[in-house]
N, CA, C and O atoms as CSV, one atom per row, in Angstrom:
chain,resi,resn,atom,element,x,y,z
A,1,MET,N,N,21.882,-24.246,-52.217
A,1,MET,CA,C,21.283,-25.184,-51.392
A,1,MET,C,C,21.057,-26.317,-52.403
A,1,MET,O,O,21.078,-25.988,-53.589
A,2,SER,N,N,20.823,-27.733,-52.068
A,2,SER,CA,C,20.215,-28.262,-53.461
A,2,SER,C,C,18.533,-28.563,-53.125
A,2,SER,O,O,17.818,-28.220,-52.183
A,3,GLU,N,N,18.300,-29.287,-54.239
A,3,GLU,CA,C,17.063,-29.467,-54.003
A,3,GLU,C,C,16.178,-29.597,-52.936
A,3,GLU,O,O,15.040,-29.130,-52.977
A,4,HIS,N,N,16.669,-30.252,-51.905
A,4,HIS,CA,C,16.201,-30.744,-50.575
A,4,HIS,C,C,15.938,-29.752,-49.529
A,4,HIS,O,O,15.334,-29.914,-48.469
A,5,GLY,N,N,16.796,-28.119,-50.262
A,5,GLY,CA,C,16.497,-26.992,-49.021
A,5,GLY,C,C,18.120,-27.772,-48.020
A,5,GLY,O,O,18.014,-27.958,-46.807
A,6,ASP,N,N,18.845,-27.962,-48.426
A,6,ASP,CA,C,20.243,-29.048,-47.635
A,6,ASP,C,C,21.471,-27.580,-48.234
A,6,ASP,O,O,21.776,-27.186,-49.360
A,7,VAL,N,N,21.829,-27.194,-47.018
A,7,VAL,CA,C,23.070,-26.279,-47.112
A,7,VAL,C,C,24.304,-27.221,-47.194
A,7,VAL,O,O,24.549,-28.299,-46.652
A,8,ASP,N,N,24.954,-26.482,-48.012
A,8,ASP,CA,C,26.384,-27.516,-48.235
A,8,ASP,C,C,27.471,-26.612,-47.085
A,8,ASP,O,O,27.870,-25.449,-47.142
A,9,LEU,N,N,27.745,-27.771,-45.998
A,9,LEU,CA,C,28.211,-27.408,-45.031
A,9,LEU,C,C,29.486,-26.522,-44.885
A,9,LEU,O,O,29.525,-25.495,-44.207
A,10,TRP,N,N,30.744,-27.149,-45.753
A,10,TRP,CA,C,31.739,-26.538,-45.964
A,10,TRP,C,C,31.912,-25.415,-46.488
A,10,TRP,O,O,32.644,-24.554,-46.001
A,11,ARG,N,N,31.013,-25.240,-47.945
A,11,ARG,CA,C,30.686,-23.917,-48.407
A,11,ARG,C,C,30.319,-22.620,-47.584
A,11,ARG,O,O,30.744,-21.476,-47.746
A,12,SER,N,N,29.117,-23.262,-46.351
A,12,SER,CA,C,28.780,-22.212,-45.397
A,12,SER,C,C,29.849,-21.978,-44.337
A,12,SER,O,O,30.069,-20.853,-43.888
A,13,VAL,N,N,30.353,-22.809,-44.040
A,13,VAL,CA,C,31.691,-22.307,-43.446
A,13,VAL,C,C,32.751,-21.319,-43.559
A,13,VAL,O,O,33.309,-20.541,-42.787
A,14,GLU,N,N,32.861,-21.721,-45.202
A,14,GLU,CA,C,33.940,-20.828,-45.628
A,14,GLU,C,C,33.260,-19.422,-45.980
A,14,GLU,O,O,33.877,-18.368,-46.136
A,15,GLU,N,N,31.799,-19.610,-46.082
A,15,GLU,CA,C,31.235,-18.066,-46.336
A,15,GLU,C,C,31.074,-17.321,-45.118
A,15,GLU,O,O,31.399,-16.135,-45.181
A,16,LEU,N,N,30.688,-17.712,-44.139
A,16,LEU,CA,C,31.018,-17.586,-42.679
A,16,LEU,C,C,31.944,-16.933,-42.326
A,16,LEU,O,O,31.958,-15.747,-41.997
A,17,TYR,N,N,32.871,-17.756,-42.379
A,17,TYR,CA,C,34.746,-17.326,-42.099
A,17,TYR,C,C,34.773,-16.234,-43.077
A,17,TYR,O,O,34.978,-15.284,-42.320
A,18,GLY,N,N,34.701,-15.726,-44.283
A,18,GLY,CA,C,34.251,-14.778,-45.135
A,18,GLY,C,C,33.912,-13.476,-44.272
A,18,GLY,O,O,34.672,-12.623,-43.814
A,19,TRP,N,N,32.425,-13.611,-44.195
A,19,TRP,CA,C,32.073,-12.974,-43.450
A,19,TRP,C,C,32.680,-11.783,-42.183
A,19,TRP,O,O,32.959,-10.585,-42.141
A,20,LEU,N,N,32.664,-13.163,-41.090
A,20,LEU,CA,C,33.495,-12.834,-40.150
A,20,LEU,C,C,34.678,-12.008,-40.456
A,20,LEU,O,O,34.574,-10.920,-39.889
A,21,SER,N,N,35.691,-12.113,-41.095
A,21,SER,CA,C,36.726,-12.423,-41.474
A,21,SER,C,C,36.551,-10.194,-41.886
A,21,SER,O,O,36.976,-9.275,-41.186
A,22,ALA,N,N,35.893,-10.128,-43.045
A,22,ALA,CA,C,35.596,-9.040,-43.889
A,22,ALA,C,C,34.898,-8.084,-42.459
A,22,ALA,O,O,35.485,-7.006,-42.366
A,23,ASN,N,N,33.974,-8.243,-41.548
A,23,ASN,CA,C,33.827,-7.429,-40.356
A,23,ASN,C,C,34.216,-7.808,-39.216
A,23,ASN,O,O,33.438,-7.862,-38.264
A,24,ARG,N,N,35.914,-8.242,-39.104
A,24,ARG,CA,C,36.406,-8.562,-37.795
A,24,ARG,C,C,36.779,-7.000,-37.439
A,24,ARG,O,O,36.786,-6.059,-38.232
A,25,VAL,N,N,37.028,-6.980,-36.299
A,25,VAL,CA,C,37.379,-6.220,-35.168
A,25,VAL,C,C,38.706,-5.994,-34.368
A,25,VAL,O,O,39.080,-5.080,-33.633
A,26,VAL,N,N,39.318,-7.245,-34.813
A,26,VAL,CA,C,40.741,-7.848,-34.111
A,26,VAL,C,C,41.276,-8.198,-35.232
A,26,VAL,O,O,40.502,-8.437,-36.159
A,27,ASP,N,N,42.615,-8.315,-35.437
A,27,ASP,CA,C,43.452,-9.270,-36.296
A,27,ASP,C,C,44.367,-10.035,-35.871
A,27,ASP,O,O,44.578,-10.063,-34.658
A,28,GLY,N,N,45.259,-10.970,-36.900
A,28,GLY,CA,C,46.395,-11.457,-36.384
A,28,GLY,C,C,46.041,-12.874,-35.667
A,28,GLY,O,O,45.169,-13.666,-36.025
A,29,PRO,N,N,46.853,-12.988,-34.663
A,29,PRO,CA,C,46.499,-14.140,-33.724
A,29,PRO,C,C,45.326,-14.220,-32.195
A,29,PRO,O,O,45.009,-15.217,-31.547
A,30,ASP,N,N,44.966,-12.987,-32.030
A,30,ASP,CA,C,43.793,-12.736,-31.574
A,30,ASP,C,C,42.398,-12.430,-32.065
A,30,ASP,O,O,41.356,-12.073,-31.516
A,31,GLU,N,N,42.805,-12.732,-33.434
A,31,GLU,CA,C,41.271,-13.378,-33.983
A,31,GLU,C,C,40.932,-14.630,-33.948
A,31,GLU,O,O,39.786,-15.040,-33.760
A,32,VAL,N,N,42.197,-15.493,-34.178
A,32,VAL,CA,C,41.992,-16.727,-33.946
A,32,VAL,C,C,41.490,-17.308,-32.611
A,32,VAL,O,O,40.604,-18.148,-32.459
A,33,LEU,N,N,42.311,-16.628,-31.579
A,33,LEU,CA,C,42.197,-17.252,-30.274
A,33,LEU,C,C,40.043,-16.650,-29.388
A,33,LEU,O,O,39.193,-17.193,-28.683
A,34,LEU,N,N,40.222,-15.335,-30.082
A,34,LEU,CA,C,38.430,-15.125,-29.999
A,34,LEU,C,C,37.699,-16.175,-30.711
A,34,LEU,O,O,36.689,-16.617,-30.164
A,35,ARG,N,N,38.063,-16.652,-31.873
A,35,ARG,CA,C,37.188,-17.447,-32.891
A,35,ARG,C,C,37.020,-18.683,-31.618
A,35,ARG,O,O,35.891,-19.121,-31.397
A,36,ILE,N,N,38.085,-19.142,-30.901
A,36,ILE,CA,C,38.540,-20.305,-30.368
A,36,ILE,C,C,37.423,-20.039,-28.963
A,36,ILE,O,O,36.440,-20.720,-28.668
A,37,LEU,N,N,37.902,-18.964,-28.342
A,37,LEU,CA,C,37.036,-18.215,-26.973
A,37,LEU,C,C,35.165,-18.881,-27.043
A,37,LEU,O,O,34.423,-19.517,-26.295
A,38,LYS,N,N,35.080,-18.192,-28.548
A,38,LYS,CA,C,33.718,-18.066,-28.588
A,38,LYS,C,C,32.560,-19.557,-28.477
A,38,LYS,O,O,31.347,-19.575,-28.266
A,39,LEU,N,N,33.513,-20.672,-28.713
A,39,LEU,CA,C,32.961,-21.741,-27.903
A,39,LEU,C,C,32.679,-21.733,-27.073
A,39,LEU,O,O,31.557,-22.094,-26.718
A,40,SER,N,N,33.817,-21.196,-26.144
A,40,SER,CA,C,32.843,-21.470,-24.407
A,40,SER,C,C,31.848,-20.382,-23.997
A,40,SER,O,O,31.429,-20.258,-22.845
A,41,GLU,N,N,31.490,-19.577,-25.064
A,41,GLU,CA,C,30.208,-18.987,-24.451
A,41,GLU,C,C,29.257,-19.623,-25.454
A,41,GLU,O,O,28.156,-19.073,-25.450
A,42,GLU,N,N,29.390,-20.719,-26.386
A,42,GLU,CA,C,28.103,-21.308,-27.086
A,42,GLU,C,C,27.940,-22.700,-26.572
A,42,GLU,O,O,26.972,-23.401,-26.866
A,43,VAL,N,N,29.161,-23.172,-25.604
A,43,VAL,CA,C,28.847,-24.129,-24.988
A,43,VAL,C,C,28.069,-23.889,-23.486
A,43,VAL,O,O,27.217,-24.497,-22.839
A,44,GLY,N,N,28.508,-23.207,-23.393
A,44,GLY,CA,C,27.852,-21.718,-21.739
A,44,GLY,C,C,25.900,-21.766,-22.187
A,44,GLY,O,O,25.011,-21.881,-21.343
A,45,GLU,N,N,25.735,-21.670,-23.342
A,45,GLU,CA,C,24.531,-21.179,-23.945
A,45,GLU,C,C,23.674,-23.248,-24.200
A,45,GLU,O,O,22.509,-23.534,-23.923
A,46,VAL,N,N,24.630,-24.141,-24.705
A,46,VAL,CA,C,23.788,-25.164,-24.685
A,46,VAL,C,C,23.912,-26.117,-22.611
A,46,VAL,O,O,23.687,-27.263,-22.222
A,47,ALA,N,N,24.331,-24.940,-21.957
A,47,ALA,CA,C,24.248,-25.938,-20.098
A,47,ALA,C,C,23.078,-24.775,-19.872
A,47,ALA,O,O,22.321,-25.176,-18.987
A,48,GLN,N,N,22.669,-23.451,-20.380
A,48,GLN,CA,C,21.791,-22.881,-19.879
A,48,GLN,C,C,20.726,-23.364,-20.648
A,48,GLN,O,O,19.734,-23.146,-19.953
A,49,ALA,N,N,20.390,-23.870,-21.634
A,49,ALA,CA,C,19.183,-24.099,-21.991
A,49,ALA,C,C,19.074,-25.919,-21.665
A,49,ALA,O,O,18.004,-26.513,-21.801
A,50,VAL,N,N,20.367,-26.625,-21.227
A,50,VAL,CA,C,19.620,-27.909,-20.235
A,50,VAL,C,C,18.911,-27.466,-18.934
A,50,VAL,O,O,17.866,-27.810,-18.381
A,51,VAL,N,N,19.890,-26.565,-18.659
A,51,VAL,CA,C,19.270,-25.851,-17.015
A,51,VAL,C,C,17.713,-25.674,-17.399
A,51,VAL,O,O,16.749,-26.214,-16.855
A,52,GLY,N,N,17.725,-24.872,-18.365
A,52,GLY,CA,C,16.210,-24.268,-18.310
A,52,GLY,C,C,15.286,-25.325,-19.121
A,52,GLY,O,O,14.145,-24.981,-19.430
A,53,VAL,N,N,15.810,-26.706,-19.493
A,53,VAL,CA,C,14.361,-27.580,-19.998
A,53,VAL,C,C,13.987,-28.258,-18.785
A,53,VAL,O,O,12.843,-28.513,-18.407
A,54,THR,N,N,15.357,-28.587,-18.076
A,54,THR,CA,C,15.242,-29.434,-16.740
A,54,THR,C,C,14.214,-28.688,-15.780
A,54,THR,O,O,13.391,-29.370,-15.169
A,55,GLY,N,N,14.241,-27.340,-15.636
A,55,GLY,CA,C,13.448,-26.212,-14.755
A,55,GLY,C,C,14.436,-26.625,-13.427
A,55,GLY,O,O,13.858,-27.172,-12.488
A,56,GLN,N,N,15.940,-26.381,-13.310
A,56,GLN,CA,C,16.884,-26.623,-12.256
A,56,GLN,C,C,17.044,-25.601,-11.715
A,56,GLN,O,O,17.727,-25.564,-10.691
A,57,ASN,N,N,16.349,-24.244,-12.341
A,57,ASN,CA,C,16.225,-22.967,-11.554
A,57,ASN,C,C,15.393,-23.030,-10.783
A,57,ASN,O,O,14.370,-22.778,-11.419
A,58,PRO,N,N,15.062,-23.263,-9.475
A,58,PRO,CA,C,13.745,-22.743,-9.198
A,58,PRO,C,C,13.241,-21.823,-8.922
A,58,PRO,O,O,12.128,-21.768,-8.400
A,59,ARG,N,N,14.144,-20.623,-9.291
A,59,ARG,CA,C,13.641,-19.286,-9.514
A,59,ARG,C,C,12.543,-19.183,-10.900
A,59,ARG,O,O,11.343,-18.943,-11.031
A,60,LYS,N,N,13.788,-19.539,-11.908
A,60,LYS,CA,C,13.060,-19.612,-13.015
A,60,LYS,C,C,11.912,-20.433,-14.056
A,60,LYS,O,O,11.243,-20.079,-15.027
A,61,GLY,N,N,12.063,-21.596,-13.363
A,61,GLY,CA,C,11.335,-23.102,-14.069
A,61,GLY,C,C,11.528,-23.423,-14.887
A,61,GLY,O,O,12.728,-23.185,-15.024
A,62,VAL,N,N,11.131,-23.963,-15.865
A,62,VAL,CA,C,10.927,-24.257,-16.911
A,62,VAL,C,C,11.140,-23.158,-18.221
A,62,VAL,O,O,10.119,-22.547,-18.534
A,63,THR,N,N,12.177,-22.909,-18.877
A,63,THR,CA,C,12.233,-21.495,-20.063
A,63,THR,C,C,12.931,-22.149,-21.300
A,63,THR,O,O,13.372,-21.287,-22.060
A,64,HIS,N,N,13.136,-23.326,-21.679
A,64,HIS,CA,C,13.659,-24.241,-23.183
A,64,HIS,C,C,13.079,-24.978,-22.929
A,64,HIS,O,O,12.506,-25.197,-21.862
A,65,THR,N,N,13.101,-25.650,-24.060
A,65,THR,CA,C,12.618,-27.151,-24.712
A,65,THR,C,C,13.940,-27.671,-25.079
A,65,THR,O,O,15.064,-27.193,-24.925
A,66,TRP,N,N,13.374,-29.186,-25.801
A,66,TRP,CA,C,14.945,-29.808,-26.221
A,66,TRP,C,C,15.415,-29.388,-27.561
A,66,TRP,O,O,16.592,-29.493,-27.905
A,67,ASP,N,N,14.210,-28.776,-28.521
A,67,ASP,CA,C,14.417,-27.894,-29.593
A,67,ASP,C,C,15.558,-27.224,-28.868
A,67,ASP,O,O,16.580,-27.900,-28.755
A,68,ASP,N,N,15.555,-25.969,-28.342
A,68,ASP,CA,C,16.247,-25.090,-28.141
A,68,ASP,C,C,18.113,-25.436,-27.725
A,68,ASP,O,O,19.135,-24.903,-28.158
A,69,VAL,N,N,17.860,-26.782,-26.509
A,69,VAL,CA,C,19.560,-27.201,-26.444
A,69,VAL,C,C,19.890,-28.258,-27.937
A,69,VAL,O,O,21.050,-28.620,-28.131
A,70,SER,N,N,18.968,-28.607,-28.743
A,70,SER,CA,C,19.294,-29.102,-30.167
A,70,SER,C,C,19.776,-27.641,-31.270
A,70,SER,O,O,20.612,-27.693,-32.172
A,71,ALA,N,N,19.412,-27.094,-31.084
A,71,ALA,CA,C,19.663,-25.638,-31.870
A,71,ALA,C,C,21.018,-24.758,-30.821
A,71,ALA,O,O,21.387,-23.740,-31.408
A,72,GLU,N,N,21.388,-24.868,-30.138
A,72,GLU,CA,C,22.202,-24.343,-29.162
A,72,GLU,C,C,23.545,-25.469,-29.286
A,72,GLU,O,O,24.611,-24.877,-29.117
A,73,LEU,N,N,23.720,-27.063,-29.564
A,73,LEU,CA,C,24.171,-27.583,-30.357
A,73,LEU,C,C,25.080,-27.322,-31.298
A,73,LEU,O,O,26.304,-27.293,-31.174
A,74,CYS,N,N,24.255,-27.085,-32.492
A,74,CYS,CA,C,24.514,-26.809,-33.903
A,74,CYS,C,C,24.956,-25.443,-33.405
A,74,CYS,O,O,25.978,-25.201,-34.047
A,75,ASP,N,N,24.781,-24.735,-32.833
A,75,ASP,CA,C,25.646,-23.291,-32.880
A,75,ASP,C,C,27.227,-23.725,-32.486
A,75,ASP,O,O,28.267,-23.325,-33.010
A,76,VAL,N,N,27.065,-24.576,-31.502
A,76,VAL,CA,C,28.468,-24.958,-30.713
A,76,VAL,C,C,29.480,-25.300,-32.379
A,76,VAL,O,O,30.408,-24.628,-32.827
A,77,ALA,N,N,28.888,-26.489,-32.928
A,77,ALA,CA,C,29.105,-27.198,-33.945
A,77,ALA,C,C,29.470,-26.313,-34.738
A,77,ALA,O,O,30.610,-26.426,-35.189
A,78,VAL,N,N,28.856,-25.457,-35.056
A,78,VAL,CA,C,29.087,-24.806,-36.503
A,78,VAL,C,C,30.669,-23.460,-35.931
A,78,VAL,O,O,31.693,-23.251,-36.581
A,79,THR,N,N,30.370,-22.979,-34.908
A,79,THR,CA,C,31.341,-22.112,-33.910
A,79,THR,C,C,32.866,-23.132,-34.097
A,79,THR,O,O,33.969,-22.600,-34.218
A,80,ALA,N,N,32.690,-24.455,-34.092
A,80,ALA,CA,C,33.701,-25.192,-33.878
A,80,ALA,C,C,34.497,-24.921,-35.438
A,80,ALA,O,O,35.671,-24.757,-35.772
A,81,LEU,N,N,33.397,-24.965,-36.048
A,81,LEU,CA,C,33.998,-25.391,-37.479
A,81,LEU,C,C,34.347,-23.918,-38.155
A,81,LEU,O,O,35.050,-23.906,-39.165
A,82,VAL,N,N,34.017,-23.085,-37.778
A,82,VAL,CA,C,34.357,-21.822,-38.474
A,82,VAL,C,C,35.409,-21.418,-37.845
A,82,VAL,O,O,35.980,-20.490,-38.418
A,83,ALA,N,N,36.003,-21.861,-36.625
A,83,ALA,CA,C,37.235,-21.557,-35.867
A,83,ALA,C,C,37.987,-22.333,-36.349
A,83,ALA,O,O,39.153,-21.959,-36.224
A,84,LEU,N,N,37.858,-23.378,-36.916
A,84,LEU,CA,C,39.098,-24.518,-37.362
A,84,LEU,C,C,39.550,-23.556,-38.247
A,84,LEU,O,O,40.622,-22.958,-38.159
A,85,ARG,N,N,38.387,-23.371,-39.426
A,85,ARG,CA,C,38.439,-23.043,-40.619
A,85,ARG,C,C,39.811,-21.479,-40.773
A,85,ARG,O,O,40.602,-21.121,-41.647
A,86,THR,N,N,39.427,-20.972,-39.371
A,86,THR,CA,C,39.782,-19.825,-39.023
A,86,THR,C,C,41.453,-20.165,-38.523
A,86,THR,O,O,42.234,-19.455,-39.158
A,87,LEU,N,N,42.005,-20.906,-37.729
A,87,LEU,CA,C,42.800,-21.676,-37.500
A,87,LEU,C,C,43.814,-22.345,-38.777
A,87,LEU,O,O,45.030,-22.509,-38.683
A,88,THR,N,N,43.005,-22.655,-39.910
A,88,THR,CA,C,43.760,-23.424,-41.317
A,88,THR,C,C,42.847,-23.346,-42.503
A,88,THR,O,O,41.756,-23.863,-42.260
A,89,PRO,N,N,42.942,-22.939,-43.511
A,89,PRO,CA,C,42.553,-23.027,-44.705
A,89,PRO,C,C,41.492,-24.679,-45.278
A,89,PRO,O,O,40.452,-24.873,-45.906
A,90,GLU,N,N,42.404,-25.422,-44.686
A,90,GLU,CA,C,42.720,-27.323,-44.962
A,90,GLU,C,C,41.666,-27.182,-43.805
A,90,GLU,O,O,42.197,-27.552,-42.758
A,91,ALA,N,N,40.639,-26.865,-43.652
A,91,ALA,CA,C,39.937,-27.197,-42.355
A,91,ALA,C,C,38.742,-28.478,-42.621
A,91,ALA,O,O,38.197,-29.164,-41.756
A,92,ARG,N,N,38.593,-28.517,-43.804
A,92,ARG,CA,C,37.775,-29.702,-44.211
A,92,ARG,C,C,38.646,-31.184,-44.180
A,92,ARG,O,O,38.116,-32.209,-43.751
A,93,ASP,N,N,40.065,-31.153,-44.699
A,93,ASP,CA,C,40.888,-32.064,-44.899
A,93,ASP,C,C,41.011,-32.526,-43.206
A,93,ASP,O,O,40.443,-33.422,-42.581
A,94,VAL,N,N,41.842,-31.665,-42.860
A,94,VAL,CA,C,41.814,-31.631,-41.390
A,94,VAL,C,C,40.415,-32.553,-40.641
A,94,VAL,O,O,40.392,-33.618,-40.024
A,95,PHE,N,N,39.365,-31.614,-41.019
A,95,PHE,CA,C,38.280,-32.384,-40.063
A,95,PHE,C,C,38.195,-33.694,-40.755
A,95,PHE,O,O,38.160,-34.714,-40.066
A,96,ALA,N,N,38.171,-33.742,-41.633
A,96,ALA,CA,C,37.741,-35.261,-42.036
A,96,ALA,C,C,38.989,-36.511,-42.205
A,96,ALA,O,O,38.779,-37.573,-42.792
A,97,GLY,N,N,40.015,-36.218,-41.704
A,97,GLY,CA,C,41.303,-36.882,-41.548
A,97,GLY,C,C,40.914,-37.283,-39.847
A,97,GLY,O,O,40.973,-38.431,-39.408
A,98,HIS,N,N,40.507,-36.043,-39.018
A,98,HIS,CA,C,39.851,-36.417,-37.656
A,98,HIS,C,C,39.093,-37.306,-36.959
A,98,HIS,O,O,39.140,-38.010,-35.950
A,99,LEU,N,N,38.338,-37.002,-37.914
A,99,LEU,CA,C,37.390,-37.821,-38.202
A,99,LEU,C,C,36.716,-39.244,-38.795
A,99,LEU,O,O,35.584,-39.725,-38.725
A,100,ARG,N,N,37.937,-39.663,-39.396
A,100,ARG,CA,C,38.484,-40.423,-39.866
A,100,ARG,C,C,39.257,-41.278,-38.471
A,100,ARG,O,O,38.783,-42.367,-38.147
A,101,ARG,N,N,40.082,-40.883,-37.938
A,101,ARG,CA,C,40.944,-41.193,-37.006
A,101,ARG,C,C,40.166,-41.654,-35.526
A,101,ARG,O,O,40.667,-42.510,-34.796
A,102,VAL,N,N,39.095,-41.077,-35.256
A,102,VAL,CA,C,38.262,-40.918,-34.217
A,102,VAL,C,C,36.955,-42.387,-34.559
A,102,VAL,O,O,36.313,-43.011,-33.714
A,103,HIS,N,N,36.943,-42.511,-35.700
A,103,HIS,CA,C,36.172,-44.080,-36.125
A,103,HIS,C,C,36.916,-44.766,-36.211
A,103,HIS,O,O,36.477,-45.736,-35.594
A,104,GLU,N,N,37.792,-44.993,-36.552
A,104,GLU,CA,C,38.700,-46.108,-36.528
A,104,GLU,C,C,39.448,-46.141,-35.526
A,104,GLU,O,O,40.223,-47.086,-35.678
A,105,ARG,N,N,39.686,-45.480,-34.330
A,105,ARG,CA,C,39.600,-45.581,-33.040
A,105,ARG,C,C,38.211,-46.209,-32.061
A,105,ARG,O,O,38.553,-46.971,-31.157
A,106,SER,N,N,37.272,-46.037,-32.144
A,106,SER,CA,C,36.288,-46.197,-31.648
A,106,SER,C,C,35.730,-47.081,-32.268
A,106,SER,O,O,35.800,-48.147,-31.656
A,107,LEU,N,N,35.133,-47.155,-33.324
A,107,LEU,CA,C,34.166,-48.260,-34.224
A,107,LEU,C,C,35.420,-49.258,-34.787
A,107,LEU,O,O,35.399,-50.488,-34.749
A,108,GLY,N,N,36.143,-48.701,-35.138
A,108,GLY,CA,C,37.534,-49.751,-35.948
A,108,GLY,C,C,37.952,-51.326,-35.277
A,108,GLY,O,O,38.420,-52.285,-35.891
A,109,ALA,N,N,37.724,-51.259,-34.299
A,109,ALA,CA,C,37.973,-52.137,-32.901
A,109,ALA,C,C,36.978,-53.269,-32.987
A,109,ALA,O,O,37.184,-54.472,-32.831
A,110,GLY,N,N,36.063,-52.751,-33.215
A,110,GLY,CA,C,34.886,-53.920,-32.349
A,110,GLY,C,C,34.346,-54.414,-33.777
A,110,GLY,O,O,33.465,-55.271,-33.842
């Protein structure tokens, strides 16, 4: 952690990857597939939180806050980065290169 309490993103991704790998139930290609599939679960939790914050389920009413939605979106981001790390040890470089291309494609022409 930094002096401001910030956690280093990529060190945390690496540590989470290591922890998950040490405690995995499935090995080989299925491990990668299950980590990627976990993203669908997390995205579903974002949807559930949005439904809950807007009270779209009349039987349940308002069950979540926008802070809950933010937390679920963070879970999606972390899960995606850990899945990327599971796919490749070069996750940091792969992500940086992709972000650069998206940035240039979206903002470079403007």
